[in-house]
């Protein structure tokens, strides 16, 4: 069956002109198959340990960090964001005071997808997460808080600021010490330069069906929403942790109840 999977992936890569890819198959809490395909854009063969930019998969890491802090009694998911970020402002003062941690986690905050993308476009490599959140003072919500789901990068950036305020450390250091190290994700990085020194693939975007190598940049201020670099093998370990109720190799990073809460649908959409 793995030969058939590999053949299928190779055929799809060829048909879609994908330069390189990697996969891992998890079964019964164990990685039963892992393989790299093609090249990394830098002349090297892709392996299952080759780091890729995982983009918005990063949001689940931020959510996991928030849940850890909730279980430690350091925050209340239903408390207003302002309990942890007193200076938090939006264009609507009442909305800013009502927005909770859970709204951010569930993407029911009312932030628009457009504003989330605009934050990426406007990002500066020298900004901090706090800088981005401070710049939200003129942001108008797209819908009433808690009314419905809308995917927006802003949610995870604010959560990142909450993590930093509560822990007194950077989002990157917290994630490294409390998530990546305990899960032994040795080929996962929050710093692009370090990832590049360890074989990070080039970034490609599709233009008229052809992959074109581009400079994706790296913005620490937006790290909680999309700037982690990881391998197929490491992401398989991360997946296994969820499937096994918060444990990998006997090391617990979240309770089974916490994992269940993370995976419970929060809206009807």
Tab-separated table of C-alpha atoms in Angstrom:
chain	number	residue	atom	x	y	z
A	1	UNK	CA	0.000	0.000	0.000
A	2	UNK	CA	2.891	2.382	0.647
A	3	UNK	CA	4.265	1.744	-2.822
A	4	UNK	CA	0.867	2.713	-4.230
A	5	UNK	CA	0.804	5.853	-2.082
A	6	UNK	CA	4.298	6.811	-3.238
A	7	UNK	CA	3.374	6.211	-6.858
A	8	UNK	CA	0.254	8.348	-6.522
A	9	UNK	CA	2.191	11.215	-4.928
A	10	UNK	CA	4.851	11.054	-7.656
A	11	UNK	CA	2.201	11.141	-10.372
A	12	UNK	CA	0.401	14.103	-8.803
A	13	UNK	CA	3.656	15.996	-8.368
A	14	UNK	CA	4.481	15.464	-12.018
A	15	UNK	CA	1.024	16.507	-13.177
A	16	UNK	CA	1.066	19.653	-11.034
A	17	UNK	CA	4.763	20.447	-11.599
A	18	UNK	CA	5.482	20.327	-7.843
A	19	UNK	CA	9.280	20.424	-7.328
A	20	UNK	CA	9.397	18.580	-4.024
A	21	UNK	CA	7.248	17.128	-1.272
A	22	UNK	CA	7.410	14.901	1.775
A	23	UNK	CA	4.864	12.726	3.519
A	24	UNK	CA	4.491	10.686	6.664
A	25	UNK	CA	1.796	8.149	7.490
A	26	UNK	CA	0.774	7.663	11.122
A	27	UNK	CA	-1.013	4.510	12.180
A	28	UNK	CA	-1.873	3.439	15.733
A	29	UNK	CA	0.353	6.154	17.174
A	30	UNK	CA	3.392	5.180	15.116
A	31	UNK	CA	4.953	6.607	11.962
A	32	UNK	CA	4.705	3.613	9.640
A	33	UNK	CA	5.910	5.289	6.458
A	34	UNK	CA	7.840	8.473	5.691
A	35	UNK	CA	9.434	9.584	2.449
A	36	UNK	CA	10.657	12.603	0.504
A	37	UNK	CA	10.048	13.238	-3.180
A	38	UNK	CA	11.735	15.489	-5.715
A	39	UNK	CA	14.118	18.302	-4.863
A	40	UNK	CA	14.111	21.205	-2.421
A	41	UNK	CA	14.698	23.971	-4.956
A	42	UNK	CA	18.337	24.224	-3.886
A	43	UNK	CA	19.602	21.161	-5.720
A	44	UNK	CA	19.095	18.684	-2.884
A	45	UNK	CA	16.835	15.652	-2.652
A	46	UNK	CA	13.896	16.060	-0.284
A	47	UNK	CA	13.833	13.690	2.687
A	48	UNK	CA	11.282	13.067	5.425
A	49	UNK	CA	13.422	15.236	7.736
A	50	UNK	CA	13.691	18.162	5.294
A	51	UNK	CA	12.109	21.300	6.820
A	52	UNK	CA	9.381	23.082	4.886
A	53	UNK	CA	7.603	26.337	5.708
A	54	UNK	CA	4.366	25.038	7.275
A	55	UNK	CA	2.543	28.376	7.131
A	56	UNK	CA	-0.837	28.459	8.836
A	57	UNK	CA	-0.376	25.031	10.416
A	58	UNK	CA	1.476	27.200	12.934
A	59	UNK	CA	-1.889	28.400	14.272
A	60	UNK	CA	-2.510	25.031	15.909
A	61	UNK	CA	0.812	25.351	17.767
A	62	UNK	CA	-0.280	28.740	19.104
A	63	UNK	CA	-3.617	27.247	20.163
A	64	UNK	CA	-1.808	24.404	21.934
A	65	UNK	CA	0.328	26.924	23.826
A	66	UNK	CA	-2.793	28.795	24.953
A	67	UNK	CA	-4.393	25.566	26.145
A	68	UNK	CA	-1.267	24.728	28.139
A	69	UNK	CA	-1.487	28.075	29.910
A	70	UNK	CA	-5.199	27.549	30.561
A	71	UNK	CA	-4.515	24.147	32.138
A	72	UNK	CA	-1.787	25.695	34.275
A	73	UNK	CA	-4.364	28.145	35.626
A	74	UNK	CA	-2.607	31.132	34.094
A	75	UNK	CA	-5.512	32.211	31.901
A	76	UNK	CA	-9.248	31.714	31.527
A	77	UNK	CA	-10.435	30.930	28.007
A	78	UNK	CA	-13.602	32.939	28.588
A	79	UNK	CA	-11.877	35.974	30.059
A	80	UNK	CA	-11.606	39.189	28.022
A	81	UNK	CA	-8.380	39.700	26.120
A	82	UNK	CA	-7.942	42.930	28.074
A	83	UNK	CA	-7.442	40.938	31.278
A	84	UNK	CA	-4.056	39.999	29.805
A	85	UNK	CA	-3.458	42.876	27.383
A	86	UNK	CA	-4.832	46.000	29.131
A	87	UNK	CA	-3.762	48.238	26.242
A	88	UNK	CA	-5.658	46.191	23.631
A	89	UNK	CA	-7.727	48.495	21.411
A	90	UNK	CA	-10.036	48.229	18.392
A	91	UNK	CA	-12.013	50.867	16.516
A	92	UNK	CA	-15.068	49.814	18.537
A	93	UNK	CA	-14.249	50.291	22.232
A	94	UNK	CA	-17.117	48.076	23.383
A	95	UNK	CA	-16.008	45.244	21.112
A	96	UNK	CA	-12.428	45.484	22.355
A	97	UNK	CA	-13.637	45.008	25.919
A	98	UNK	CA	-15.860	42.026	25.055
A	99	UNK	CA	-13.460	39.958	22.965
A	100	UNK	CA	-12.348	36.787	24.780
A	101	UNK	CA	-9.543	34.266	24.369
A	102	UNK	CA	-12.061	31.641	23.254
A	103	UNK	CA	-13.362	33.930	20.507
A	104	UNK	CA	-9.823	34.176	19.145
A	105	UNK	CA	-9.237	30.419	19.349
A	106	UNK	CA	-12.537	29.671	17.606
A	107	UNK	CA	-12.025	32.375	14.938
A	108	UNK	CA	-15.349	33.929	15.956
A	109	UNK	CA	-13.808	37.233	17.004
A	110	UNK	CA	-15.229	39.196	14.101
A	111	UNK	CA	-11.796	39.969	12.622
A	112	UNK	CA	-11.983	39.807	8.848
A	113	UNK	CA	-9.876	37.610	6.638
A	114	UNK	CA	-9.026	40.750	4.647
A	115	UNK	CA	-7.553	42.543	7.666
A	116	UNK	CA	-5.569	39.421	8.518
A	117	UNK	CA	-4.043	39.361	5.044
A	118	UNK	CA	-3.426	43.122	5.169
A	119	UNK	CA	-1.348	42.595	8.319
A	120	UNK	CA	0.903	40.233	6.375
A	121	UNK	CA	1.304	42.711	3.516
A	122	UNK	CA	2.111	45.553	5.930
A	123	UNK	CA	4.474	43.511	8.105
A	124	UNK	CA	7.981	44.754	8.753
A	125	UNK	CA	10.777	42.367	9.677
A	126	UNK	CA	11.697	44.598	12.615
A	127	UNK	CA	8.232	44.664	14.187
A	128	UNK	CA	7.313	42.722	17.304
A	129	UNK	CA	4.058	40.882	17.990
A	130	UNK	CA	3.198	43.695	20.408
A	131	UNK	CA	3.722	46.234	17.605
A	132	UNK	CA	1.223	44.462	15.368
A	133	UNK	CA	-1.389	44.256	18.132
A	134	UNK	CA	-0.902	47.937	18.955
A	135	UNK	CA	-1.599	48.688	15.299
A	136	UNK	CA	-5.060	47.137	15.567
A	137	UNK	CA	-6.512	50.209	17.285
A	138	UNK	CA	-8.264	51.301	14.088
A	139	UNK	CA	-9.424	47.830	12.991
A	140	UNK	CA	-13.187	47.475	12.591
A	141	UNK	CA	-14.702	44.051	13.150
A	142	UNK	CA	-16.426	42.424	10.193
A	143	UNK	CA	-19.317	40.965	12.209
A	144	UNK	CA	-20.577	40.851	15.804
A	145	UNK	CA	-18.298	39.018	18.220
A	146	UNK	CA	-19.175	35.344	18.599
A	147	UNK	CA	-21.760	35.404	15.804
A	148	UNK	CA	-19.998	33.221	13.249
A	149	UNK	CA	-16.681	31.882	12.003
A	150	UNK	CA	-14.301	33.870	9.809
A	151	UNK	CA	-10.712	32.789	9.334
A	152	UNK	CA	-8.303	35.625	10.117
A	153	UNK	CA	-4.599	35.820	10.924
A	154	UNK	CA	-5.293	38.531	13.505
A	155	UNK	CA	-6.694	35.978	15.957
A	156	UNK	CA	-3.431	34.086	16.350
A	157	UNK	CA	-1.313	37.230	16.487
A	158	UNK	CA	-3.330	38.514	19.466
A	159	UNK	CA	-3.040	35.087	21.110
A	160	UNK	CA	0.712	35.281	20.609
A	161	UNK	CA	0.784	38.621	22.417
A	162	UNK	CA	-1.199	37.101	25.287
A	163	UNK	CA	1.302	34.234	25.541
A	164	UNK	CA	4.201	36.682	25.692
A	165	UNK	CA	2.484	38.877	28.289
A	166	UNK	CA	1.715	35.940	30.563
A	167	UNK	CA	5.052	34.160	30.306
A	168	UNK	CA	7.457	37.090	30.110
A	169	UNK	CA	9.219	35.390	27.227
A	170	UNK	CA	8.916	35.460	23.461
A	171	UNK	CA	6.371	33.338	21.642
A	172	UNK	CA	9.294	31.627	19.902
A	173	UNK	CA	11.057	30.692	23.141
A	174	UNK	CA	7.864	29.458	24.753
A	175	UNK	CA	7.042	27.236	21.769
A	176	UNK	CA	10.578	25.856	21.692
A	177	UNK	CA	10.715	25.059	25.401
A	178	UNK	CA	7.155	23.879	26.015
A	179	UNK	CA	6.182	22.221	22.721
A	180	UNK	CA	9.006	21.506	20.281
A	181	UNK	CA	11.554	20.232	22.821
A	182	UNK	CA	9.129	18.002	24.763
A	183	UNK	CA	7.882	16.498	21.504
A	184	UNK	CA	11.475	15.999	20.279
A	185	UNK	CA	10.701	17.907	17.088
A	186	UNK	CA	14.391	18.335	16.287
A	187	UNK	CA	13.850	19.484	12.706
A	188	UNK	CA	11.348	22.215	13.525
A	189	UNK	CA	12.346	25.869	13.773
A	190	UNK	CA	10.858	29.271	14.573
A	191	UNK	CA	13.845	31.074	13.013
A	192	UNK	CA	14.132	30.976	9.233
A	193	UNK	CA	17.902	31.448	9.177
A	194	UNK	CA	18.414	28.455	11.451
A	195	UNK	CA	15.958	26.445	9.355
A	196	UNK	CA	17.870	27.433	6.206
A	197	UNK	CA	21.138	26.278	7.758
A	198	UNK	CA	19.458	22.918	8.326
A	199	UNK	CA	18.146	22.329	4.817
A	200	UNK	CA	14.989	24.454	4.527
A	201	UNK	CA	13.380	24.106	1.109
A	202	UNK	CA	13.052	27.052	-1.227
A	203	UNK	CA	9.583	28.637	-1.402
A	204	UNK	CA	7.617	28.336	-4.629
A	205	UNK	CA	4.383	29.922	-5.797
A	206	UNK	CA	2.344	28.739	-8.744
A	207	UNK	CA	2.051	31.158	-11.658
A	208	UNK	CA	-0.080	29.906	-14.553
A	209	UNK	CA	0.571	26.344	-13.411
A	210	UNK	CA	4.348	26.707	-13.125
A	211	UNK	CA	6.254	26.768	-9.818
A	212	UNK	CA	8.303	29.955	-9.488
A	213	UNK	CA	10.827	30.297	-6.670
A	214	UNK	CA	10.086	33.349	-4.539
A	215	UNK	CA	11.407	35.023	-1.399
A	216	UNK	CA	8.666	34.516	1.181
A	217	UNK	CA	10.402	36.608	3.844
A	218	UNK	CA	10.174	35.976	7.572
A	219	UNK	CA	8.186	38.126	9.991
A	220	UNK	CA	8.664	37.357	13.710
A	221	UNK	CA	5.774	39.713	14.476
A	222	UNK	CA	3.430	37.317	12.672
A	223	UNK	CA	5.075	34.127	13.922
A	224	UNK	CA	2.024	32.857	15.884
A	225	UNK	CA	-0.061	32.809	12.719
A	226	UNK	CA	2.311	31.302	10.178
A	227	UNK	CA	6.086	31.296	10.640
A	228	UNK	CA	7.273	27.855	11.708
A	229	UNK	CA	9.398	25.496	9.597
A	230	UNK	CA	9.049	21.749	10.085
A	231	UNK	CA	9.567	18.343	8.506
A	232	UNK	CA	7.158	15.553	7.634
A	233	UNK	CA	8.614	13.363	10.375
A	234	UNK	CA	8.257	16.096	12.990
A	235	UNK	CA	4.721	16.962	11.951
A	236	UNK	CA	3.905	13.263	12.211
A	237	UNK	CA	5.093	13.350	15.834
A	238	UNK	CA	2.933	16.414	16.385
A	239	UNK	CA	-0.070	14.611	14.876
A	240	UNK	CA	0.610	11.531	16.991
A	241	UNK	CA	0.447	13.697	20.123
A	242	UNK	CA	-3.109	14.713	19.213
A	243	UNK	CA	-4.129	11.158	18.333
A	244	UNK	CA	-2.726	9.836	21.629
A	245	UNK	CA	-4.449	12.374	23.864
A	246	UNK	CA	-1.555	14.765	24.459
A	247	UNK	CA	1.325	12.295	24.862
A	248	UNK	CA	4.300	11.319	22.705
A	249	UNK	CA	6.918	8.824	23.926
A	250	UNK	CA	5.505	9.056	27.426
A	251	UNK	CA	5.840	12.846	27.598
A	252	UNK	CA	2.591	14.741	28.126
A	253	UNK	CA	2.193	18.260	26.755
A	254	UNK	CA	-1.561	18.612	27.365
A	255	UNK	CA	-4.239	16.609	29.131
A	256	UNK	CA	-6.523	14.290	27.196
A	257	UNK	CA	-9.434	16.574	28.137
A	258	UNK	CA	-7.530	19.547	26.751
A	259	UNK	CA	-6.927	17.764	23.453
A	260	UNK	CA	-10.607	16.849	23.243
A	261	UNK	CA	-11.566	20.482	23.793
A	262	UNK	CA	-9.160	21.619	21.088
A	263	UNK	CA	-10.689	19.185	18.579
A	264	UNK	CA	-14.354	19.859	19.452
A	265	UNK	CA	-16.168	21.896	16.775
A	266	UNK	CA	-17.078	25.349	18.075
A	267	UNK	CA	-19.378	26.567	15.316
A	268	UNK	CA	-21.850	25.094	12.862
A	269	UNK	CA	-19.873	26.336	9.848
